[in-house]
Short mmCIF file of C-alpha atoms in Angstrom, two decimals:
data_model
loop_
_atom_site.label_atom_id
_atom_site.label_comp_id
_atom_site.label_asym_id
_atom_site.label_seq_id
_atom_site.Cartn_x
_atom_site.Cartn_y
_atom_site.Cartn_z
CA MET A 1 18.55 -2.34 47.31
CA ASN A 2 18.01 1.55 46.46
CA CYS A 3 17.22 4.29 49.01
CA ILE A 4 13.94 3.12 50.20
CA ASP A 5 14.81 -0.12 51.14
CA ALA A 6 17.57 0.49 53.08
CA PHE A 7 14.48 3.25 55.05
CA ASP A 8 12.42 0.38 55.44
CA ARG A 9 15.07 -2.20 56.67
CA ALA A 10 16.04 0.49 59.41
CA VAL A 11 12.03 0.58 60.39
CA ARG A 12 11.95 -2.58 60.65
CA CYS A 13 15.01 -3.30 62.92
CA TYR A 14 14.83 0.02 64.70
CA PRO A 15 11.43 1.34 64.98
CA GLU A 16 11.88 3.07 68.60
CA THR A 17 15.20 4.78 67.74
CA ASP A 18 15.30 8.19 67.39
CA ALA A 19 15.89 8.94 63.43
CA VAL A 20 15.39 12.41 63.83
CA ARG A 21 15.99 15.26 66.63
CA THR A 22 15.21 19.32 66.06
CA ASP A 23 17.68 21.84 67.83
CA ASP A 24 13.86 23.18 68.88
CA GLY A 25 13.49 19.73 70.75
CA ARG A 26 11.16 17.82 68.26
CA ARG A 27 12.02 14.28 67.91
CA TYR A 28 11.00 11.12 65.76
CA THR A 29 11.21 7.90 65.86
CA TYR A 30 12.13 5.75 62.76
CA ALA A 31 8.68 3.98 62.88
CA GLU A 32 6.78 7.64 63.50
CA LEU A 33 8.85 8.97 60.19
CA ASP A 34 7.22 6.45 58.54
CA ASP A 35 4.52 6.92 58.95
CA ARG A 36 4.24 10.68 58.56
CA THR A 37 6.04 10.24 55.21
CA ASP A 38 3.64 7.53 54.47
CA ARG A 39 0.80 10.59 54.92
CA LEU A 40 3.43 13.17 52.90
CA ALA A 41 3.74 10.95 50.41
CA ASN A 42 -0.31 9.80 49.67
CA ALA A 43 -1.32 13.97 50.59
CA LEU A 44 1.70 14.53 47.79
CA GLU A 45 -0.20 12.27 45.67
CA SER A 46 -3.15 14.00 45.66
CA LEU A 47 -2.01 17.36 44.41
CA ALA A 48 -0.08 16.04 41.43
CA SER A 49 -0.11 12.13 41.10
CA GLY A 50 3.34 11.31 39.20
CA GLU A 51 4.51 15.05 39.67
CA ARG A 52 7.78 16.55 41.10
CA ILE A 53 7.73 18.37 44.17
CA ALA A 54 10.62 21.17 44.77
CA THR A 55 11.75 21.66 48.30
CA LEU A 56 13.24 25.72 49.22
CA ALA A 57 13.69 25.61 53.29
CA HIS A 58 16.45 25.14 55.22
CA ASN A 59 17.50 22.31 57.68
CA GLY A 60 14.71 20.82 59.23
CA PRO A 61 12.71 17.68 59.71
CA GLU A 62 10.04 18.24 56.84
CA ALA A 63 13.19 18.22 54.41
CA ILE A 64 14.23 15.06 55.54
CA GLU A 65 10.24 14.07 54.81
CA THR A 66 10.09 15.50 51.29
CA MET A 67 13.32 13.76 50.47
CA ILE A 68 11.99 10.39 52.15
CA ALA A 69 8.35 11.01 50.96
CA SER A 70 9.46 11.49 47.24
CA HIS A 71 11.40 7.85 47.49
CA LYS A 72 7.89 6.64 48.32
CA ARG A 73 5.94 7.89 45.86
CA GLY A 74 9.55 7.00 43.09
CA VAL A 75 8.94 10.99 41.94
CA GLY A 76 11.92 13.20 42.64
CA ASN A 77 12.61 16.05 45.12
CA VAL A 78 13.83 18.41 43.60
CA GLN A 79 16.17 19.94 46.28
CA LEU A 80 16.99 23.70 45.98
CA PRO A 81 19.45 25.93 47.37
CA PHE A 82 17.79 28.54 49.54
CA MET A 83 20.90 30.57 49.08
CA SER A 84 20.03 31.19 45.24
CA SER A 85 18.42 34.35 44.31
CA PRO A 86 14.05 34.13 43.61
CA ALA A 87 16.16 34.58 39.36
CA GLY A 88 17.70 31.61 39.92
CA LEU A 89 15.68 29.46 41.43
CA ALA A 90 12.97 30.08 38.96
CA GLY A 91 15.75 29.19 36.14
CA MET A 92 16.79 26.12 37.55
CA LEU A 93 13.05 24.96 37.45
CA GLU A 94 13.01 25.75 34.36
CA PRO A 95 13.86 22.14 32.93
CA ILE A 96 12.40 20.20 35.59
CA ASP A 97 8.78 19.98 35.11
CA ALA A 98 7.95 20.33 38.87
CA SER A 99 4.35 21.24 40.12
CA VAL A 100 4.55 21.24 43.92
CA LEU A 101 6.12 24.17 45.76
CA VAL A 102 7.32 23.50 49.52
CA PHE A 103 8.86 26.08 51.75
CA ASP A 104 9.46 27.26 55.47
CA ASP A 105 8.76 30.13 57.22
CA ALA A 106 12.19 31.45 56.80
CA ASN A 107 11.70 31.32 52.73
CA ALA A 108 8.31 32.33 51.86
CA GLU A 109 8.68 35.74 50.38
CA LYS A 110 11.38 34.14 48.02
CA ALA A 111 9.07 31.28 48.02
CA LEU A 112 6.36 33.28 46.70
CA ASP A 113 8.49 35.01 44.12
CA VAL A 114 9.61 32.34 42.56
CA PHE A 115 6.19 30.84 42.99
CA ASP A 116 5.37 33.93 40.43
CA ARG A 117 7.80 33.63 37.90
CA SER A 118 7.42 29.73 37.51
CA ASP A 119 5.09 27.18 36.27
CA LEU A 120 4.73 25.86 39.63
CA SER A 121 0.98 24.85 40.15
CA MET A 122 0.61 24.59 43.46
CA ALA A 123 2.81 25.04 46.76
CA VAL A 124 2.46 24.18 50.64
CA SER A 125 4.24 26.11 54.00
CA ILE A 126 5.47 24.00 56.01
CA ASP A 127 4.92 26.56 58.71
CA GLY A 128 1.67 27.92 57.77
CA ALA A 129 2.47 31.25 56.31
CA GLU A 130 0.74 32.68 53.11
CA THR A 131 -2.23 30.03 53.32
CA ASN A 132 -4.55 32.37 53.12
CA ARG A 133 -3.14 32.81 49.30
CA GLU A 134 -5.16 30.19 46.66
CA ALA A 135 -3.00 27.11 46.17
CA VAL A 136 -0.86 27.64 48.84
CA TYR A 137 -1.44 24.24 51.79
CA ALA A 138 -0.60 24.10 55.17
CA TYR A 139 1.86 20.76 55.68
CA ASP A 140 0.57 20.15 58.54
CA GLU A 141 -2.89 20.00 57.91
CA LEU A 142 -1.98 17.76 54.74
CA LEU A 143 -0.11 15.23 57.24
CA ASP A 144 -3.44 15.14 59.30
CA ASP A 145 -5.94 14.45 56.40
CA ALA A 146 -3.91 12.32 54.30
CA PRO A 147 -4.75 8.64 54.90
CA ALA A 148 -1.78 6.19 56.52
CA GLY A 149 0.10 3.67 54.37
CA ARG A 150 2.48 4.01 51.34
CA PRO A 151 1.09 5.07 48.03
CA GLU A 152 2.07 2.91 44.95
CA SER A 153 5.39 4.23 43.42
CA HIS A 154 5.69 5.58 40.23
CA ALA A 155 9.37 5.20 39.38
CA ASN A 156 12.60 4.89 41.74
CA GLU A 157 14.17 8.48 41.02
CA HIS A 158 15.92 10.26 44.21
CA GLY A 159 15.63 13.84 42.82
CA ILE A 160 17.51 16.68 41.17
CA LEU A 161 20.34 18.43 43.28
CA PHE A 162 22.14 21.24 41.41
CA THR A 163 26.04 22.25 40.59
CA SER A 164 27.42 24.73 43.09
CA GLY A 165 27.77 26.75 40.25
CA THR A 166 30.95 28.69 41.29
CA THR A 167 32.65 28.22 37.87
CA SER A 168 29.38 28.05 35.69
CA ALA A 169 25.24 28.67 35.88
CA SER A 170 23.73 25.84 38.04
CA LYS A 171 23.09 23.00 36.35
CA ALA A 172 20.48 20.22 37.42
CA VAL A 173 21.71 16.55 38.16
CA PRO A 174 19.64 14.08 37.83
CA PHE A 175 19.89 10.95 40.18
CA ASP A 176 17.82 7.72 41.09
CA GLN A 177 17.72 5.79 44.43
CA ASP A 178 20.20 3.00 43.21
CA GLN A 179 22.62 5.37 42.51
CA LEU A 180 22.64 7.38 45.78
CA TRP A 181 22.38 4.08 47.95
CA TYR A 182 25.82 3.51 46.57
CA GLY A 183 26.43 7.08 48.32
CA GLY A 184 25.61 5.49 51.60
CA THR A 185 26.64 2.58 51.84
CA GLN A 186 30.10 3.69 50.63
CA VAL A 187 29.67 5.84 53.54
CA ILE A 188 29.05 3.69 56.28
CA MET A 189 32.17 1.27 54.79
CA GLU A 190 34.16 4.53 55.12
CA MET A 191 33.77 5.40 58.93
CA ASN A 192 32.18 2.43 59.80
CA ILE A 193 28.68 4.43 60.91
CA ASP A 194 26.38 1.71 63.06
CA HIS A 195 22.76 2.06 64.84
CA GLY A 196 24.15 4.01 67.53
CA ASP A 197 25.70 6.65 65.96
CA VAL A 198 24.19 10.48 66.89
CA ALA A 199 24.97 12.57 63.83
CA LEU A 200 24.88 16.73 64.02
CA LEU A 201 23.22 17.83 60.63
CA THR A 202 24.44 21.15 60.04
CA THR A 203 25.66 21.59 56.40
CA PRO A 204 22.57 22.80 54.16
CA TRP A 205 20.29 19.37 53.48
CA TYR A 206 20.11 20.17 49.83
CA HIS A 207 24.23 19.52 48.64
CA MET A 208 25.13 16.40 47.64
CA VAL A 209 27.52 15.78 50.22
CA THR A 210 25.03 16.36 52.93
CA THR A 211 22.40 14.09 51.21
CA ALA A 212 24.81 11.21 50.00
CA ALA A 213 27.52 11.53 52.64
CA TRP A 214 24.96 12.30 55.75
CA ILE A 215 21.37 11.69 55.48
CA LEU A 216 21.02 8.95 53.66
CA PRO A 217 23.84 6.95 55.07
CA HIS A 218 23.02 7.59 58.84
CA LEU A 219 19.08 7.19 58.38
CA GLN A 220 20.59 3.71 56.10
CA ALA A 221 22.20 2.68 59.40
CA GLY A 222 19.48 3.14 61.41
CA ALA A 223 21.74 5.99 63.29
CA THR A 224 19.89 9.40 64.41
CA ILE A 225 20.32 12.29 62.86
CA VAL A 226 20.31 16.03 65.04
CA ILE A 227 18.84 18.84 62.88
CA GLN A 228 20.41 22.43 63.68
CA GLU A 229 18.74 24.60 60.52
CA SER A 230 21.60 26.63 60.29
CA PHE A 231 25.24 26.85 61.48
CA ASP A 232 26.47 28.61 64.36
CA PRO A 233 29.63 27.56 66.36
CA PRO A 234 28.04 27.77 69.19
CA GLU A 235 24.58 26.15 68.98
CA THR A 236 26.65 23.62 66.86
CA LEU A 237 28.88 22.77 70.10
CA ARG A 238 26.07 22.92 72.34
CA LEU A 239 23.97 20.29 70.40
CA LEU A 240 27.35 18.11 69.62
CA ASP A 241 27.45 18.52 73.47
CA GLU A 242 23.71 17.34 74.54
CA HIS A 243 23.12 15.16 72.42
CA ASP A 244 26.08 13.51 73.05
CA ALA A 245 26.39 13.61 69.38
CA THR A 246 29.53 11.30 67.69
CA GLY A 247 29.33 12.22 64.07
CA LEU A 248 29.94 16.16 62.51
CA LEU A 249 30.12 17.40 59.11
CA ALA A 250 31.85 20.39 58.64
CA VAL A 251 33.71 22.24 55.56
CA PRO A 252 36.95 23.52 56.74
CA THR A 253 36.08 27.52 57.03
CA GLN A 254 33.25 26.05 59.71
CA LEU A 255 36.27 23.58 61.15
CA HIS A 256 38.16 26.61 62.01
CA ALA A 257 34.92 28.70 63.11
CA LEU A 258 34.65 25.72 65.32
CA VAL A 259 38.20 25.52 66.86
CA ASP A 260 38.07 29.16 67.80
CA GLU A 261 34.72 28.43 70.18
CA THR A 262 36.34 26.17 71.66
CA LYS A 263 38.47 28.14 73.05
CA ARG A 264 35.63 30.81 74.07
CA GLY A 265 33.48 27.98 75.96
CA ASP A 266 33.15 25.27 78.45
CA TYR A 267 31.92 21.59 75.81
CA GLU A 268 32.25 18.38 76.31
CA LEU A 269 33.18 16.88 73.01
CA ASP A 270 33.96 13.08 74.62
CA ALA A 271 31.49 11.26 72.64
CA LEU A 272 32.22 12.94 69.11
CA SER A 273 34.28 10.39 67.46
CA TYR A 274 33.89 11.04 63.54
CA ILE A 275 34.19 14.67 61.40
CA ARG A 276 34.14 14.45 57.98
CA THR A 277 34.84 17.47 55.86
CA GLY A 278 36.39 18.33 52.21
CA GLY A 279 35.07 21.32 50.05
CA SER A 280 38.37 23.94 50.28
CA VAL A 281 42.03 22.23 51.20
CA VAL A 282 42.67 20.91 54.93
CA THR A 283 45.60 22.23 55.33
CA GLU A 284 48.46 20.45 57.84
CA ARG A 285 47.42 23.27 60.91
CA LEU A 286 43.49 22.53 60.86
CA SER A 287 44.24 19.06 60.87
CA GLU A 288 45.89 19.87 64.05
CA LEU A 289 44.36 21.78 65.80
CA VAL A 290 40.82 19.64 65.12
CA ASN A 291 42.57 16.60 66.46
CA GLU A 292 43.30 19.16 69.72
CA HIS A 293 40.32 21.02 70.04
CA LEU A 294 37.44 18.65 68.89
CA CYS A 295 38.20 14.88 68.29
CA ASP A 296 41.18 12.94 66.45
CA GLY A 297 38.65 11.09 63.76
CA LEU A 298 38.51 13.67 60.91
CA TYR A 299 38.24 12.17 57.64
CA ASN A 300 38.92 14.19 54.24
CA THR A 301 36.77 13.69 51.27
CA TYR A 302 36.60 14.88 48.20
CA GLY A 303 33.38 14.39 45.50
CA LEU A 304 31.44 16.64 43.43
CA THR A 305 27.62 16.84 42.86
CA GLU A 306 28.01 14.81 39.24
CA GLY A 307 29.95 12.33 41.02
CA GLY A 308 26.70 11.06 43.72
CA PRO A 309 29.15 9.10 45.98
CA ASN A 310 32.30 10.83 47.18
CA LEU A 311 35.22 9.65 44.99
CA THR A 312 37.53 9.49 47.72
CA PHE A 313 38.42 9.72 51.05
CA ALA A 314 41.29 9.57 53.51
CA ASP A 315 40.94 8.41 56.90
CA PRO A 316 42.15 10.15 59.73
CA GLU A 317 45.75 7.80 60.16
CA THR A 318 46.38 8.71 56.55
CA GLN A 319 45.17 12.63 57.37
CA ARG A 320 47.75 12.72 60.33
CA GLU A 321 50.30 11.33 58.10
CA LYS A 322 49.16 13.31 55.00
CA PRO A 323 48.10 16.47 55.73
CA GLY A 324 45.79 17.71 52.81
CA THR A 325 45.62 14.83 51.17
CA ILE A 326 41.90 13.88 49.74
CA GLY A 327 43.44 10.02 50.10
CA LYS A 328 42.74 7.27 47.46
CA GLU A 329 39.31 6.31 45.26
CA SER A 330 36.53 5.05 47.48
CA PHE A 331 35.41 1.93 47.49
CA MET A 332 32.55 2.30 44.19
CA TRP A 333 35.39 4.33 42.69
CA GLU A 334 37.66 3.71 39.74
CA LEU A 335 39.72 6.52 39.29
CA ARG A 336 42.63 8.29 37.30
CA VAL A 337 44.82 10.95 36.68
CA VAL A 338 45.31 12.28 33.15
CA ASP A 339 46.17 15.01 31.26
CA SER A 340 44.78 17.85 31.66
CA ALA A 341 42.75 18.49 28.19
CA ALA A 342 39.97 22.17 28.06
CA HIS A 343 37.67 20.58 25.65
CA ALA A 344 35.97 16.41 25.70
CA GLY A 345 37.11 16.14 21.83
CA SER A 346 41.45 16.31 23.05
CA PHE A 347 40.49 13.96 26.09
CA ASP A 348 42.20 11.52 26.28
CA PRO A 349 40.77 8.82 29.47
CA THR A 350 44.02 6.55 29.11
CA ALA A 351 47.16 9.54 29.07
CA GLU A 352 47.84 8.94 32.77
CA VAL A 353 50.25 10.74 34.45
CA ASP A 354 52.79 9.78 36.70
CA ALA A 355 53.75 10.08 40.45
CA GLY A 356 54.08 13.66 41.43
CA GLU A 357 52.89 15.23 37.64
CA THR A 358 49.05 16.80 37.97
CA GLY A 359 46.48 16.61 35.61
CA GLU A 360 42.34 16.19 35.68
CA VAL A 361 40.37 13.46 38.05
CA ILE A 362 38.18 11.72 36.14
CA GLY A 363 36.21 8.41 37.79
CA ARG A 364 33.66 5.78 36.84
CA SER A 365 31.28 4.48 39.24
CA PRO A 366 27.84 2.94 39.24
CA GLY A 367 26.89 5.97 41.55
CA MET A 368 27.14 8.61 39.14
CA CYS A 369 25.49 10.81 37.14
CA GLU A 370 24.51 10.24 33.32
CA GLY A 371 24.29 13.70 32.56
CA TYR A 372 22.77 17.10 33.08
CA LEU A 373 19.09 17.67 32.57
CA GLY A 374 18.27 19.68 29.38
CA ARG A 375 22.21 20.27 28.61
CA PRO A 376 22.94 18.40 25.98
CA ASP A 377 26.43 19.95 25.07
CA ALA A 378 27.77 20.18 28.95
CA THR A 379 26.68 16.55 29.34
CA ARG A 380 28.86 15.65 25.97
CA ASN A 381 32.03 17.68 27.87
CA LEU A 382 31.47 16.21 31.10
CA LEU A 383 31.04 12.52 29.96
CA VAL A 384 33.39 10.44 27.98
CA ASP A 385 34.06 6.92 27.23
CA GLY A 386 32.16 6.06 30.29
CA TRP A 387 34.63 8.70 32.16
CA LEU A 388 32.97 11.38 33.94
CA ARG A 389 35.30 14.45 33.84
CA THR A 390 35.91 16.07 37.49
CA GLY A 391 37.24 19.18 36.26
CA ASP A 392 39.52 18.97 39.43
CA VAL A 393 43.16 18.91 39.05
CA ALA A 394 45.21 16.52 41.58
CA ARG A 395 48.88 15.80 42.61
CA VAL A 396 49.87 12.30 42.52
CA ASP A 397 52.47 11.51 45.22
CA GLU A 398 54.64 8.28 44.95
CA ASP A 399 52.20 6.33 47.77
CA GLY A 400 49.30 7.31 44.91
CA HIS A 401 47.32 9.20 47.40
CA LEU A 402 46.10 12.61 45.52
CA TYR A 403 45.91 16.21 46.43
CA ILE A 404 43.96 18.12 44.92
CA VAL A 405 45.77 21.79 43.23
CA ASP A 406 42.41 23.19 41.87
CA ARG A 407 39.87 23.35 38.85
CA VAL A 408 41.24 23.20 35.32
CA ASP A 409 38.96 26.48 34.50
CA ASN A 410 40.73 28.10 37.48
CA MET A 411 43.83 27.87 35.59
CA ILE A 412 46.14 31.32 34.84
CA ILE A 413 48.49 31.91 31.89
CA SER A 414 51.67 33.92 33.19
CA GLY A 415 54.20 35.01 30.83
CA GLY A 416 53.23 31.54 29.24
CA GLU A 417 53.55 29.76 32.42
CA ASN A 418 50.78 27.43 33.82
CA VAL A 419 49.84 28.27 37.29
CA TYR A 420 46.98 27.56 39.82
CA PRO A 421 45.42 29.61 42.26
CA GLN A 422 45.22 27.15 45.28
CA GLU A 423 48.89 26.53 44.98
CA VAL A 424 49.64 29.99 45.27
CA GLU A 425 46.80 30.31 48.15
CA GLU A 426 48.03 27.16 50.31
CA VAL A 427 52.00 29.09 50.55
CA LEU A 428 50.17 32.52 51.48
CA ALA A 429 47.99 30.89 54.09
CA THR A 430 50.71 29.42 55.83
CA HIS A 431 51.72 33.69 56.75
CA ASP A 432 51.14 34.31 60.16
CA ALA A 433 49.08 37.18 59.65
CA VAL A 434 46.80 35.49 56.96
CA THR A 435 43.56 34.41 57.83
CA GLU A 436 42.30 34.15 54.13
CA VAL A 437 43.08 34.28 50.97
CA ALA A 438 41.82 33.92 46.79
CA VAL A 439 43.94 34.64 43.97
CA ILE A 440 43.03 35.25 41.03
CA GLY A 441 44.26 36.29 37.05
CA LEU A 442 44.10 39.73 35.79
CA ASP A 443 44.84 41.03 32.36
CA ASP A 444 48.11 42.25 31.13
CA GLU A 445 49.74 43.41 28.21
CA VAL A 446 52.69 42.01 28.81
CA TRP A 447 52.38 39.01 30.81
CA GLY A 448 48.63 38.04 29.76
CA GLU A 449 47.75 37.83 32.98
CA ARG A 450 49.50 39.00 36.02
CA ILE A 451 48.66 36.75 39.47
CA ALA A 452 46.98 38.98 41.75
CA ALA A 453 46.04 38.37 45.65
CA VAL A 454 43.39 39.10 47.92
CA VAL A 455 44.58 38.66 51.34
CA ARG A 456 42.06 38.58 54.87
CA THR A 457 44.72 39.93 58.03
CA ASN A 458 43.67 40.83 61.04
CA GLU A 459 46.85 42.71 61.87
CA ALA A 460 46.40 45.85 61.19
CA ASP A 461 50.52 46.39 59.94
CA LEU A 462 50.56 43.56 57.29
CA CYS A 463 51.47 45.57 54.64
CA GLU A 464 52.21 44.51 50.70
CA ALA A 465 55.73 44.55 50.71
CA ASP A 466 55.96 41.82 54.09
CA LEU A 467 53.96 39.41 51.44
CA GLU A 468 56.00 39.93 48.42
CA THR A 469 58.91 39.10 51.03
CA PHE A 470 57.17 36.33 52.14
CA CYS A 471 56.23 34.73 48.47
CA THR A 472 60.16 35.84 47.39
CA ASP A 473 61.63 33.58 50.53
CA HIS A 474 59.14 30.84 50.23
CA ASP A 475 61.12 27.71 49.25
CA GLU A 476 57.93 25.67 47.58
CA LEU A 477 56.66 28.69 45.19
CA ALA A 478 58.40 29.58 42.01
CA ASP A 479 59.43 32.69 40.85
CA PHE A 480 56.57 32.85 38.18
CA LYS A 481 53.90 31.98 40.51
CA ARG A 482 54.65 34.68 42.78
CA PRO A 483 51.48 37.48 43.21
CA ARG A 484 52.06 40.82 41.48
CA GLU A 485 49.76 42.74 43.38
CA TYR A 486 48.24 42.16 47.03
CA THR A 487 45.02 43.75 47.94
CA ILE A 488 44.59 43.55 52.07
CA VAL A 489 41.49 43.53 53.73
CA GLU A 490 39.91 42.99 56.94
CA LYS A 491 36.01 41.36 55.62
CA SER A 492 35.93 37.60 55.00
CA LEU A 493 36.09 36.49 51.39
CA PRO A 494 32.85 35.42 49.03
CA ARG A 495 32.65 31.69 49.31
CA THR A 496 30.31 29.52 48.79
CA ASP A 497 28.33 27.38 52.12
CA THR A 498 30.12 24.81 51.02
CA GLY A 499 33.46 26.77 51.93
CA LYS A 500 34.85 27.81 47.81
CA ILE A 501 36.31 30.48 47.25
CA ARG A 502 33.87 32.76 44.27
CA ARG A 503 36.43 33.78 42.20
CA GLU A 504 34.10 36.03 40.19
CA ALA A 505 32.93 37.62 42.66
CA VAL A 506 36.33 38.42 44.75
CA HIS A 507 37.77 39.99 41.10
CA THR A 508 34.04 42.23 40.92
CA GLU A 509 34.42 43.30 45.16
CA PHE A 510 38.33 44.34 44.88
CA PHE A 511 39.20 44.68 41.57
#
């Protein structure tokens, strides 16, 4: 069984059910989506038989269609992150060997810049922009002219996704359809998704979590996906209300924004029964706010691009009992928490830590990747003795539940003591006047690194002395972990579109 087998089953079982709906009113049933993606697959074959395509687009039915059409061709779709720069995107494409770039109007200028910088030979414009240029074709015209019926499959690729690049340059991670079928199946099991569900898609489609934990499982189950082009809290809540949506995927920063918006507007969210989140810490306060204002079905999950299927999940009951936990290993995974090591040569996958201790999360699953494309050294550090190194540090409680502490490479060494920024951030985030916080290490002649915090607040009278007193008096923060320097700001801190703090950007912007 693989992704296209699962889609074919949904088409057979639910041909007249809406597969996708859009925020501009379009609807395609499973039968219609099947026909459109057959035609798109044939059109792409006519342009570049057996060769990969790349897609640079905001959320839309065409992004999902390029994914399914690629499954039908068996040739991977390169899922480009539209927030990256043209130079960055061109660099991502270098090891990929893609021939065709599919782009939408919102990304037309960037797409043509990438086209000129790369070895791409053709482009397809979703909205018809720039089709007066040589080798740029109109998406709808290609579909209209393409024959019906499925082309012969070349292989079993799903496509290529990219790491978030929060601690290093983005890396290309290939997956086949069998690997991501495990991801879809696992999510269906975690949240009991079925063909009656209506799920809102608002996070960028190209991320692994959106692909493997949202789009693919709902298509596999025969459910309906409502597509929002980009996140906007009032519009997100309106779409949830209008479509009686049962499910939502949102990172914690989005959940905070949605909770705030519910206090300003009148939204009926009675149908909403499950919210999937992850990417950054889910605090006890956020969990309470979501239960009060959105729904009581909050699932906290943990994963990474290289993992394919998410590694852990905490169901709503567990999340209420143990706020912030990422739960235990999910259905397709075997996990361990082991002593951290900077390099593969010193890494021991058998050195498991005891309850109450911290270590690096490692795992193995039939759905995980087999390495990075064109990066053999990085692959050797990622995969050791069959185990996937996540680079994430977690604490294990007495019941075996995991709590992410931080990234291994975010660790600050101050006065010879190891400090993980996220531990300090979690304490500062409980201050009533703090809305966002990022902690980093600054070079220091005496301490090696000194701990510094950038704090966002909406209260003009918050000062460094207040924060210093708060941290000094807090019984969960050892003195050596206390920040020695504070910067107080009113603007939002730099984050990735999955809600993770961009620490290098914080350092550059504020220090």
